[in-house]
XYZ file of C-alpha atoms in Angstrom:
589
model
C 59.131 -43.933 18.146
C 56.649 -46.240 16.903
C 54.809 -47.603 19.616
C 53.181 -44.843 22.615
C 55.941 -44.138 24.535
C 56.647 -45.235 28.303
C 58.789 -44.345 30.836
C 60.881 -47.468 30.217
C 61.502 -46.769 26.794
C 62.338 -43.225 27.241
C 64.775 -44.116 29.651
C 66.946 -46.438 27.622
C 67.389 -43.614 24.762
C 70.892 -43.532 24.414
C 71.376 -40.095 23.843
C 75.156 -40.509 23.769
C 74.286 -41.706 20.347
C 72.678 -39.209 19.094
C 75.837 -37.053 20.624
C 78.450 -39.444 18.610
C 75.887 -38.771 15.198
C 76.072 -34.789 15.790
C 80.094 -35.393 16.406
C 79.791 -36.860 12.930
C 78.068 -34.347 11.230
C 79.806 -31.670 13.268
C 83.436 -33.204 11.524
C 81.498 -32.967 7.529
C 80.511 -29.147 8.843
C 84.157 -28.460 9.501
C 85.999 -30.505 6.483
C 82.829 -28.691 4.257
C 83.695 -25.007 5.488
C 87.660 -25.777 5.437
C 87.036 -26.449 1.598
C 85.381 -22.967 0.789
C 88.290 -21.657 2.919
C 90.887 -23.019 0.578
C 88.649 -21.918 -2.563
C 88.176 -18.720 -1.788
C 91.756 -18.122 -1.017
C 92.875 -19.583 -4.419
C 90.233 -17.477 -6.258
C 91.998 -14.112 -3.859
C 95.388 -15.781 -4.480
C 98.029 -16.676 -6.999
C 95.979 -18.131 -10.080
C 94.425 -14.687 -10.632
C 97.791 -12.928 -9.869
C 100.216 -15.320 -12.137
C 97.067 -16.011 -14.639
C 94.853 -14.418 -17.431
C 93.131 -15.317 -20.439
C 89.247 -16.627 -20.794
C 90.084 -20.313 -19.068
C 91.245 -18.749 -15.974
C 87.891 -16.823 -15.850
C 85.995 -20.057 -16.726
C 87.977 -21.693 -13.987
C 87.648 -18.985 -11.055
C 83.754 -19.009 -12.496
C 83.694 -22.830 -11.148
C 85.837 -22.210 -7.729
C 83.129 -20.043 -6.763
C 80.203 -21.898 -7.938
C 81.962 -24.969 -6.065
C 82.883 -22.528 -3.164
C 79.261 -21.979 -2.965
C 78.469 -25.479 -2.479
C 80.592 -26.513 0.241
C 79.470 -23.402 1.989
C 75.629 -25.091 1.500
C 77.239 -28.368 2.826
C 78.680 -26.360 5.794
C 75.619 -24.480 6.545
C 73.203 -27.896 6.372
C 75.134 -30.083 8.094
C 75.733 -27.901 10.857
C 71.778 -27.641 11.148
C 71.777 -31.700 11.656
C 74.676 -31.421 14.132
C 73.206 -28.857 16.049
C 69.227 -30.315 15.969
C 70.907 -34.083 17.173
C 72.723 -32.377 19.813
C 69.320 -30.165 20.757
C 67.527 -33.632 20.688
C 69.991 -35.235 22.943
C 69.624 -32.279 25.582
C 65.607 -32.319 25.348
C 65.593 -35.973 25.836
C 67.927 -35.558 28.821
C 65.981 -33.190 30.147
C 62.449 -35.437 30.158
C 65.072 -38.300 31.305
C 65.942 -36.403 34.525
C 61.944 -35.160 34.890
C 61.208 -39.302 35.190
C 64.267 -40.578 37.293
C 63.443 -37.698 39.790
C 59.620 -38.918 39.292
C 60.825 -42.533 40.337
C 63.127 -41.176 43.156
C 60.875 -39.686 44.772
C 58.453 -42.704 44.413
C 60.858 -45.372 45.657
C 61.246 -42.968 48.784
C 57.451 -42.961 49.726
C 57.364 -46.732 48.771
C 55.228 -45.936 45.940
C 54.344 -48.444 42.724
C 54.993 -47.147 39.640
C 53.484 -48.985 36.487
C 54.962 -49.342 32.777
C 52.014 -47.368 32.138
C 53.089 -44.428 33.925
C 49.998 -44.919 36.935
C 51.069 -44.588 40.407
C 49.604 -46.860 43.736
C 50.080 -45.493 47.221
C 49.288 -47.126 50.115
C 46.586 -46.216 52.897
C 47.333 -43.341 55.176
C 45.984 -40.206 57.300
C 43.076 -40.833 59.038
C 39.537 -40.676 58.082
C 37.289 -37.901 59.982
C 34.510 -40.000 60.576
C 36.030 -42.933 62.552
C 39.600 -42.247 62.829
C 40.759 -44.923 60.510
C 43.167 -44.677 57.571
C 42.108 -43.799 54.352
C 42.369 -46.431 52.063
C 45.368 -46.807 48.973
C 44.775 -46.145 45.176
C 46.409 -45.654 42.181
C 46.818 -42.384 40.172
C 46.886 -41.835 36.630
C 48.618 -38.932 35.066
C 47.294 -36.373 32.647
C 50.484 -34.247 32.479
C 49.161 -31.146 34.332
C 50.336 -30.955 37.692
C 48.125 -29.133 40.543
C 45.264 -30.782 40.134
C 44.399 -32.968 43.031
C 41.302 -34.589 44.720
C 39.734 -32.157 47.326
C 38.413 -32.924 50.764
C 34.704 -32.625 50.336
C 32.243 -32.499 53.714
C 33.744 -35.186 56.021
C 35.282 -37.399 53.494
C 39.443 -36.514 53.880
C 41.821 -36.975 50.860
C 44.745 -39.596 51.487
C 48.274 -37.329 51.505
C 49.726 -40.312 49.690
C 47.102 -39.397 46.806
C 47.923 -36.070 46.499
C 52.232 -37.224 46.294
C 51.078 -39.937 43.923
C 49.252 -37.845 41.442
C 51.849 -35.447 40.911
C 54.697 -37.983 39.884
C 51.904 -39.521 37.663
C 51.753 -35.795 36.297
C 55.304 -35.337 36.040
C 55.830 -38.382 34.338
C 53.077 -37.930 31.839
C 54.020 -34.959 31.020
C 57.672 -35.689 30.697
C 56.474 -38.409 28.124
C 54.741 -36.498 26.488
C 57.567 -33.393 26.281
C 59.652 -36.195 24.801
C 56.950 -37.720 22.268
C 55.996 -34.098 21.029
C 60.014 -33.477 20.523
C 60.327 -36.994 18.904
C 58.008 -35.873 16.465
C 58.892 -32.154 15.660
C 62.467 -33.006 15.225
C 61.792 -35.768 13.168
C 60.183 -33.273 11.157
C 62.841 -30.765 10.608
C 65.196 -33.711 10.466
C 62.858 -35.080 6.932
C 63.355 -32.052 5.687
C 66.948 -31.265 5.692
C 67.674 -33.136 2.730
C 70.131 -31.740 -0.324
C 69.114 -31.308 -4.146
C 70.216 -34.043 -5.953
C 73.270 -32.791 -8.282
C 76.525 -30.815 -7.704
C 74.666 -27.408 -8.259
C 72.703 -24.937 -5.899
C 70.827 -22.398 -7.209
C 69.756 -19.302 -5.539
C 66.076 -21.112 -4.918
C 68.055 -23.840 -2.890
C 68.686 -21.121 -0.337
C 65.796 -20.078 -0.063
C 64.783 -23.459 1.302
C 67.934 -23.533 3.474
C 66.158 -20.157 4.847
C 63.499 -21.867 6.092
C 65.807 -25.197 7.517
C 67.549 -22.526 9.516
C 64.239 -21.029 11.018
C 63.508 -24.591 12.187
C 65.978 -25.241 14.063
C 66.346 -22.371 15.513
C 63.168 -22.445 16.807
C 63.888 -26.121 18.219
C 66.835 -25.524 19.773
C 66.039 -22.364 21.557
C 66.105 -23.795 24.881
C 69.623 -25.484 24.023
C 70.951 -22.288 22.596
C 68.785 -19.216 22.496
C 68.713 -19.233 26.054
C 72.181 -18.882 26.974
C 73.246 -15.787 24.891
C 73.655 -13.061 27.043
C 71.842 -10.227 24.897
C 71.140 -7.992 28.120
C 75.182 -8.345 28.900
C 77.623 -5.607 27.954
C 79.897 -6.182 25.116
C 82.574 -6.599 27.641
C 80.280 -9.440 29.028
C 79.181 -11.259 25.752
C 83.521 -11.030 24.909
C 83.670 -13.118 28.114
C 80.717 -15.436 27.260
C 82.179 -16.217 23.614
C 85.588 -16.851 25.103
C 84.888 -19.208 27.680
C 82.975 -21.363 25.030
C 83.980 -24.334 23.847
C 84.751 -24.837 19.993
C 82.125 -26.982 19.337
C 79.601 -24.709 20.732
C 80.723 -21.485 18.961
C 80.292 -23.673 15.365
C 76.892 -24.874 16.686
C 75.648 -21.057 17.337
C 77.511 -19.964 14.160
C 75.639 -22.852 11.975
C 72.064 -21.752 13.871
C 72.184 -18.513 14.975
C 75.071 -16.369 12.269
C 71.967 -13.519 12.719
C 72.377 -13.472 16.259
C 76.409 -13.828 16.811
C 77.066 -11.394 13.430
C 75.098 -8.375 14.978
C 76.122 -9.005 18.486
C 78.468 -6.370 20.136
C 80.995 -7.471 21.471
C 81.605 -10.628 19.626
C 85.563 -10.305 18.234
C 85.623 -9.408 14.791
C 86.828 -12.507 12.003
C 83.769 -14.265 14.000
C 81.155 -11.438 13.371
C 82.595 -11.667 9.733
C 82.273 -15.315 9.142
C 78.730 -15.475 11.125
C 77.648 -12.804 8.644
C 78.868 -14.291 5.242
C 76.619 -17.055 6.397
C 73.835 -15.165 7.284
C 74.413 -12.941 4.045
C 73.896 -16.329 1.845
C 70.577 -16.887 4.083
C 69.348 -13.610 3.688
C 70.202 -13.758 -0.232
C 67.728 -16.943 -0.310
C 65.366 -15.455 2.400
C 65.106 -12.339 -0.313
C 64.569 -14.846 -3.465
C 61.246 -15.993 -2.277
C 59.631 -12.685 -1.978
C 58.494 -10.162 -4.854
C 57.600 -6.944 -2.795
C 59.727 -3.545 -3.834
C 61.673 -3.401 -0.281
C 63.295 -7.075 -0.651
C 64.109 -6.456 -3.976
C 66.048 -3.459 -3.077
C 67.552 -5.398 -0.492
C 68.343 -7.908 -2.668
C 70.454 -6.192 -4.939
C 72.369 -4.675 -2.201
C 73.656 -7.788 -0.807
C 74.223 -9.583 -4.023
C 76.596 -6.629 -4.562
C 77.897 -6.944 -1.219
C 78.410 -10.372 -2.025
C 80.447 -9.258 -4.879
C 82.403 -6.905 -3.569
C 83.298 -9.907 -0.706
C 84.641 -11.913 -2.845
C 86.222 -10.278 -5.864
C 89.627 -10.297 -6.009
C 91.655 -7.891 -4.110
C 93.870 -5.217 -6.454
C 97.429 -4.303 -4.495
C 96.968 -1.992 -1.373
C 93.344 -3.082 -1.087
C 92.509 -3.322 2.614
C 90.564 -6.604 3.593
C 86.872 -6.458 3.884
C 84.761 -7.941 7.163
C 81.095 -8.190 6.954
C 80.003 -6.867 10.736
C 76.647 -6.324 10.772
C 73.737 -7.416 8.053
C 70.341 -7.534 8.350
C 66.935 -6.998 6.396
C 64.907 -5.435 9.524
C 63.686 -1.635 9.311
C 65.123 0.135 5.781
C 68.125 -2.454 6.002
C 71.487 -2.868 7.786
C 75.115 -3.176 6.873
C 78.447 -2.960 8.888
C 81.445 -3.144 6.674
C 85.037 -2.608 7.997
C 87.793 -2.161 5.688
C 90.529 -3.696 7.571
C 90.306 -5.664 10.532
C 89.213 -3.575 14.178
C 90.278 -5.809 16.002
C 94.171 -5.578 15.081
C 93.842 -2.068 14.116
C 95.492 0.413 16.630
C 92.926 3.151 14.742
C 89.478 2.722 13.975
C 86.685 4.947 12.397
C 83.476 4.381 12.048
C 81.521 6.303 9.071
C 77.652 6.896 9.942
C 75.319 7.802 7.016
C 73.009 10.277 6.859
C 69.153 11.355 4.724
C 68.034 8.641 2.098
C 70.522 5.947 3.377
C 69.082 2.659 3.179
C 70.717 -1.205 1.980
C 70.306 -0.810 -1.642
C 72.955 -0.428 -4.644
C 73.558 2.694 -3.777
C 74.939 2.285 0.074
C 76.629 -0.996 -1.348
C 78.177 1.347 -3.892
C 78.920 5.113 -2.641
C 78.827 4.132 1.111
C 81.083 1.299 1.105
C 83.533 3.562 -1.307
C 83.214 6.501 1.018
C 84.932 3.598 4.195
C 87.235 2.352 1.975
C 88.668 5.076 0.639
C 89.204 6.610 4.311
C 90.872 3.147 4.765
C 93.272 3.507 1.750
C 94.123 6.832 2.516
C 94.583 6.240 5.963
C 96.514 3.535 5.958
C 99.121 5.276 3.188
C 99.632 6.982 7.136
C 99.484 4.444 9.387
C 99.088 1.009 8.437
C 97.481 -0.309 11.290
C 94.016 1.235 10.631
C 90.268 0.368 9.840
C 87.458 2.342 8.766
C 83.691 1.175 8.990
C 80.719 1.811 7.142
C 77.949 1.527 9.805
C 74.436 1.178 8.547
C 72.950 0.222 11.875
C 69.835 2.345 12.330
C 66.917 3.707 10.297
C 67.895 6.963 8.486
C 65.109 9.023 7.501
C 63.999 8.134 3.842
C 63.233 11.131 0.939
C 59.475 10.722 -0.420
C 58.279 11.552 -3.891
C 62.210 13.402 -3.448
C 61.132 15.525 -0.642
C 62.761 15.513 2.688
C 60.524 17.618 5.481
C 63.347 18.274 8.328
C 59.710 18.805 10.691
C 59.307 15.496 10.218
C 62.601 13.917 10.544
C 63.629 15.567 14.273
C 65.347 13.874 15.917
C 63.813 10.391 16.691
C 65.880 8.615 14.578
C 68.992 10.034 15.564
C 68.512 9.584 19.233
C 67.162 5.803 18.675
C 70.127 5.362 16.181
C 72.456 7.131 18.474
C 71.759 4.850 21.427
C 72.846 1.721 18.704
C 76.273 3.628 17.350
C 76.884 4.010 21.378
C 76.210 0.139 21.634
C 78.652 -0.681 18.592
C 81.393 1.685 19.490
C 81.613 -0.228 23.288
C 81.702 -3.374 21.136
C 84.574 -2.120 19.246
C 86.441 -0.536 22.277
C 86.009 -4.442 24.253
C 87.191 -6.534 21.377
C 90.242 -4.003 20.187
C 93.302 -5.862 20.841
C 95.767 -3.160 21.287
C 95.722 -1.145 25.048
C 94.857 2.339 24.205
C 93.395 2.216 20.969
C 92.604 5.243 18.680
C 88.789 5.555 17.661
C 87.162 8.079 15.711
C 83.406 8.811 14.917
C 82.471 9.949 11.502
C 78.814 11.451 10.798
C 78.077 12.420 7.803
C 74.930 14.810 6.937
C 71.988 13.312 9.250
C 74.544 10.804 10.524
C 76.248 13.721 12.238
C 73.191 14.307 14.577
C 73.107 10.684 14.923
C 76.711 10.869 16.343
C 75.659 13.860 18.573
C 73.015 12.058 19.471
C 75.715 8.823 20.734
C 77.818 10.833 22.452
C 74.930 11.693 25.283
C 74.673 7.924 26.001
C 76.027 7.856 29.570
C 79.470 9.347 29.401
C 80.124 9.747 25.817
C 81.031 7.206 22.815
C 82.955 4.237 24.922
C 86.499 4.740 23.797
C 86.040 7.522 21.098
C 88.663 9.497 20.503
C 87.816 12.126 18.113
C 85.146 12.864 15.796
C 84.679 14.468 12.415
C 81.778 16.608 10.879
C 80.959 16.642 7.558
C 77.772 18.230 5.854
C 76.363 18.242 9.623
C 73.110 20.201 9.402
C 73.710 20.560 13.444
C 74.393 17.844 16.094
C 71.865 18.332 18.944
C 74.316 20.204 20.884
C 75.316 23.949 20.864
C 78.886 23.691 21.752
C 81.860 21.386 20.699
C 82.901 20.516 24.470
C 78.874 18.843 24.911
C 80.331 15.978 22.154
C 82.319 14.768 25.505
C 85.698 14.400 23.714
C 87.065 17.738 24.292
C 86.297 20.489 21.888
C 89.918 20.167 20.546
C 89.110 16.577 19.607
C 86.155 17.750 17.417
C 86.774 18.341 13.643
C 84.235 20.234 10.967
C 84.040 19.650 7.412
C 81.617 22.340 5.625
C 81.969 22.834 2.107
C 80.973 26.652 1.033
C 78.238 25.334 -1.477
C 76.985 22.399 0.649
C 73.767 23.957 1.186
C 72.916 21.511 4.124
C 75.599 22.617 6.407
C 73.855 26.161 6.117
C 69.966 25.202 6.971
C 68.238 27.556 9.393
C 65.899 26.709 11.795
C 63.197 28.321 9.702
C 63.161 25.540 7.068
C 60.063 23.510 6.967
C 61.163 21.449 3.975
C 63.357 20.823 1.492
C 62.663 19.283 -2.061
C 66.098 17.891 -3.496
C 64.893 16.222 -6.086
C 63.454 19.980 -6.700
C 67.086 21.259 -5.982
C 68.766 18.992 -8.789
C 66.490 20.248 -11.285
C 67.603 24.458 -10.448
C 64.649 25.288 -8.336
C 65.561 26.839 -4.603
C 61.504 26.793 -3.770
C 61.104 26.080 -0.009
C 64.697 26.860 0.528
C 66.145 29.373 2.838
C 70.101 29.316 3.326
C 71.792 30.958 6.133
C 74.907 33.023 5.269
C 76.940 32.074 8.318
C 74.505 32.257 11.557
C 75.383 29.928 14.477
C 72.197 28.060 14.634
C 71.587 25.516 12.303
C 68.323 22.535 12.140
C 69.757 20.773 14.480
C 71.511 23.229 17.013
C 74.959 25.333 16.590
C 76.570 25.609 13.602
C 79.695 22.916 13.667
C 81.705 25.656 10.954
C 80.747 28.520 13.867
C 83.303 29.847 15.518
C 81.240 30.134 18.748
C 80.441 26.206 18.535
C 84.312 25.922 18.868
C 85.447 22.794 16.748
C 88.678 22.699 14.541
C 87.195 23.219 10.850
C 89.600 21.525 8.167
C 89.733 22.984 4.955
C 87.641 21.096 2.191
C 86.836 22.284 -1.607
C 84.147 24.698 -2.184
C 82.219 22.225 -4.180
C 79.736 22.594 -7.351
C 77.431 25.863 -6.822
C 74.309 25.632 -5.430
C 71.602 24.371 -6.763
C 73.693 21.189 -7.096
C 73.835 18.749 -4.048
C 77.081 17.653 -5.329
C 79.208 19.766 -2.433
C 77.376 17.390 0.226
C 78.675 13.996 -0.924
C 82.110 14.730 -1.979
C 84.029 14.801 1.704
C 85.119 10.978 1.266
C 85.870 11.117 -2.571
C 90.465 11.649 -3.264
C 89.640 12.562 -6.569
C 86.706 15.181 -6.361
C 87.737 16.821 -3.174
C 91.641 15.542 -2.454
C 92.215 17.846 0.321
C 89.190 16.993 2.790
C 89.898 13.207 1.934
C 93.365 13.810 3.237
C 92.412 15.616 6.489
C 89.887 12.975 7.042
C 92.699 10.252 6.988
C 94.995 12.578 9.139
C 92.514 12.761 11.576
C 91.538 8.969 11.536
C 95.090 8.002 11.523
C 95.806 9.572 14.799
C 97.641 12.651 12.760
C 95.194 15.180 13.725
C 97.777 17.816 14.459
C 98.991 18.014 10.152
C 96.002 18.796 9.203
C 95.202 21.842 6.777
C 92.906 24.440 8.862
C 89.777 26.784 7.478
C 88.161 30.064 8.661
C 85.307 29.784 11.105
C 82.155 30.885 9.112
């Protein structure tokens, strides 16, 4: 728009056009994403199985680079679809503003101009001599409120007052629709592709930013209708009752949003997030700070691990959660939840945060419950769930003063959110769900099961290197205290920490030294409450291996691990597999 705008030319916008252009782009979006689909599953499929040798390398090399590119078509082009279709609904919107304007004009047999002004006629009655007030025109200046007041004996007209506010509405609507003109045009100049066939790691970066935009331009389209203060049950409802195009719109702008929302089914968290992982990648690119480049190397091996090929038995990854806020977040499920009759979720504990290592050990520790599991019962998943701020060593110094139990409780009341998520978009009637905490992540899951009435839908849940839960007794977890399993290795020096601890240095504790370090031979209180191994705190312990001697910290991180501690990785997938009853029992300490 050229020319100053005027109600006139507003009016014969044709924003069915601009709905017909998003249509188009919307159809490139879809034909661009089906193509990565087909990659992908060729580079997971039979040319790896039935092929070796250097040019089958070479060629998967290309498939993904090329996979990669449609996946940048698919992203950009649903930006255009869904900034035309925003454009079309804020120029309907300033449309409506100026018919009702004219309405309500035509009704008091008011004038309106092509230049927006407004004449009334004469009317009310001056105080002087009775007679009516004589007719004027009214210009807008888009702020409506502001009228002429009665001063001494002099008496406004009432038509002036009516008059000047549909002058206001209808400058303002103009110039709504002028300021939206020109913003989207904006955004709209800038979503343009690098020339060539290739896009580099910088071009997503940029692609970053082209998201931001239009997400902040179509909030009012969008934004505004997802129901983050519903229940997972709710937000289920919400996504269901959309219509296809509008679920590919708030993938294409918001895969943040829809990836980390509870209650949003699972292969649609999992596609949002692949997206949102690619974002994030380029997001990361552009910054040279320690954090994002910790961050960075954790999703580009999360990235890896997403789409290397599958060996035989391998259960199927989803991305569930991702995110660069706090120390980092990352929800990985190893099989799908959805279809799963059994589901466990694995929360982490001290030091956890999105680098290599929770990409690595983490991830390892969920999939391996998966495998193992599954060798049971088939129809099971098992989750990594990085979804709060674990407290973070410094200098290699934990102090348990200073960790409490903030983070747990804050992190707790997240796990509580997920797990209802989980139990609303489970497709099977009664389905089996289990909550894992590991060291800190224990507390964390004693902390989630005094939301309201206990985990939604949880099942059982296992203990392993707990340093206490927040609770004395195994019935207080809210699953029955038969339903409550402990994992405690005899040389995991965490699941023995007194009270009387004001800090431990295990950095200090690698090297041989004990300074600072008091270990309790069997009492029921530990940091964080009873002892889970006590017999007074009344939990079923399952046997584990004893573990390296202290000083070593390797008896708190081998629970997960078939090959360094078989037995307690088989009791954990008895327990997740809904097998609880075949598993191998220990003393109470």
């Amino acid at each position: 728009m050229n020319a100053p705008l005027s109600w006139g030319r507003l009016l014969k916008v044709q924003c069915g056009e601009l709905d017909g252009a998003a249509d188009g782009w919307g159809r490139i979006s879809s034909r661009a994403d089906a193509a990565r689909d087909r990659l992908v599953g060729q580079m997971k499929g039979g040319l790896h199985e039935t092929q070796r040798g250097e040019a089958v390398d070479a060629a998967l090399a290309r498939m993904k680079r090329l996979a990669r590119n449609f996946q940048y078509v698919y992203t950009e082009t649903g930006l255009v679809r869904s900034l035309l279709n925003s454009l079309a609904h804020e120029v309907r919107t300033q449309q409506h503003a100026v018919r009702s304007a004219l309405d309500e004009a035509a009704a008091l047999k008011f004038t309106v101009h092509a230049d927006g002004s407004v004449t009334y006629p004469s009317g009310g009655e001056a105080l002087a001599d009775g007679r009516p007030l004589r007719g004027g025109t009214a210009w807008g200046d888009g702020y409506p409120g502001i009228t002429t007041p009665m001063h001494g004996l002099v008496a406004a007209n009432p038509n002036q007052t009516a008059a000047q506010d549909i002058a206001d509405r209808i400058a303002r609507a103009l110039r709504t629709a002028a300021e939206t003109d020109w913003e989207f045009g904006r955004i709209l100049r800038d979503l343009r592709a690098e020339a060539g066939l290739a896009v580099p790691d910088s071009v997503w970066t940029d692609t970053a930013a082209d998201a931001s935009a239009v997400r902040i331009a179509a909030d009012a389209y969008l934004r505004d209708n997802i129901p983050f203060d519903g229940t997972p049950a709710e937000r289920k409802g919400w996504w269901n009752g959309l219509s296809q195009e509008r679920r590919e719109e708030y993938l294409a702008v918001y895969p943040d949003v829809i990836g980390n929302l509870d209650g949003i089914p699972a292969l649609v968290r999992d596609t949002a997030n692949r997206d949102n992982l690619q974002l994030l990648i380029g997001k990361l690119e552009g910054r040279d700070d320690d954090t994002s480049r910790t961050q960075l190397a954790a999703l580009q091996e999360i990235e890896r691990q997403l789409l290397a090929v599958p060996k035989p038995g391998d259960p199927p990854m989803y991305l569930l959660g991702i995110g660069d806020q706090g120390n980092g977040r990352a929800i990985v499920s190893y099989g799908n939840p959805d279809a799963s009759k059994n589901v466990a979720a694995y929360v982490p504990g001290l030091n956890t945060a999105l680098d290599e290592g929770f990409a690595r050990d983490d991830l390892k520790r969920a999939r391996d419950t998966a495998i193992n599991a599954r060798d049971i019962d088939p129809s099971t998943a098992s989750i990594a769930w990085l979804g709060y701020d674990a407290p973070q060593l410094v200098d290699g110094w934990s102090s348990l003063a200073v960790t409490g139990n903030g983070r747990a409780e804050k992190g707790g009341m997240a796990f509580y959110g997920f797990m209802e998520g989980i139990a609303a978009t489970n497709e099977h009637d009664d389905p089996h769900l289990t909550a894992i905490g590991h060291s800190y992540g224990s507390r964390t899951v004693g902390a989630a099961t005094q939301e309201e009435d206990g985990i939604p839908g949880v099942d059982d849940i296992v203990l392993v290197g707990s340093p206490g839960v927040g609770v004395d007794r195994a019935e207080d977890l809210r699953v029955g205290r038969d339903h409550v399993f402990v994992g405690a290795a005899e040389n995991d020096i965490v699941t023995k920490m007194p009270t009387g601890v004001e800090a431990v240095s295990l950095s200090g504790l690698l090297q041989g030294s004990s300074a600072g370090v008091i270990v309790d031979p069997g009492g029921d209180d530990l940091w964080f409450g009873g002892n889970p191994a006590s017999q007074e705190f009344g939990a079923r312990r399952f046997r584990v291996d004893d573990g390296p001697r202290f000083p070593s910290l390797a008896a708190h991180s081998q629970y997960f691990d078939p090959k360094r501690d078989a037995e307690s990785a088989r009791n954990i997938a008895l327990i997740v597999s809904g097998h609880s009853g075949n598993i191998t029992r220990e003393e109470f300490r």
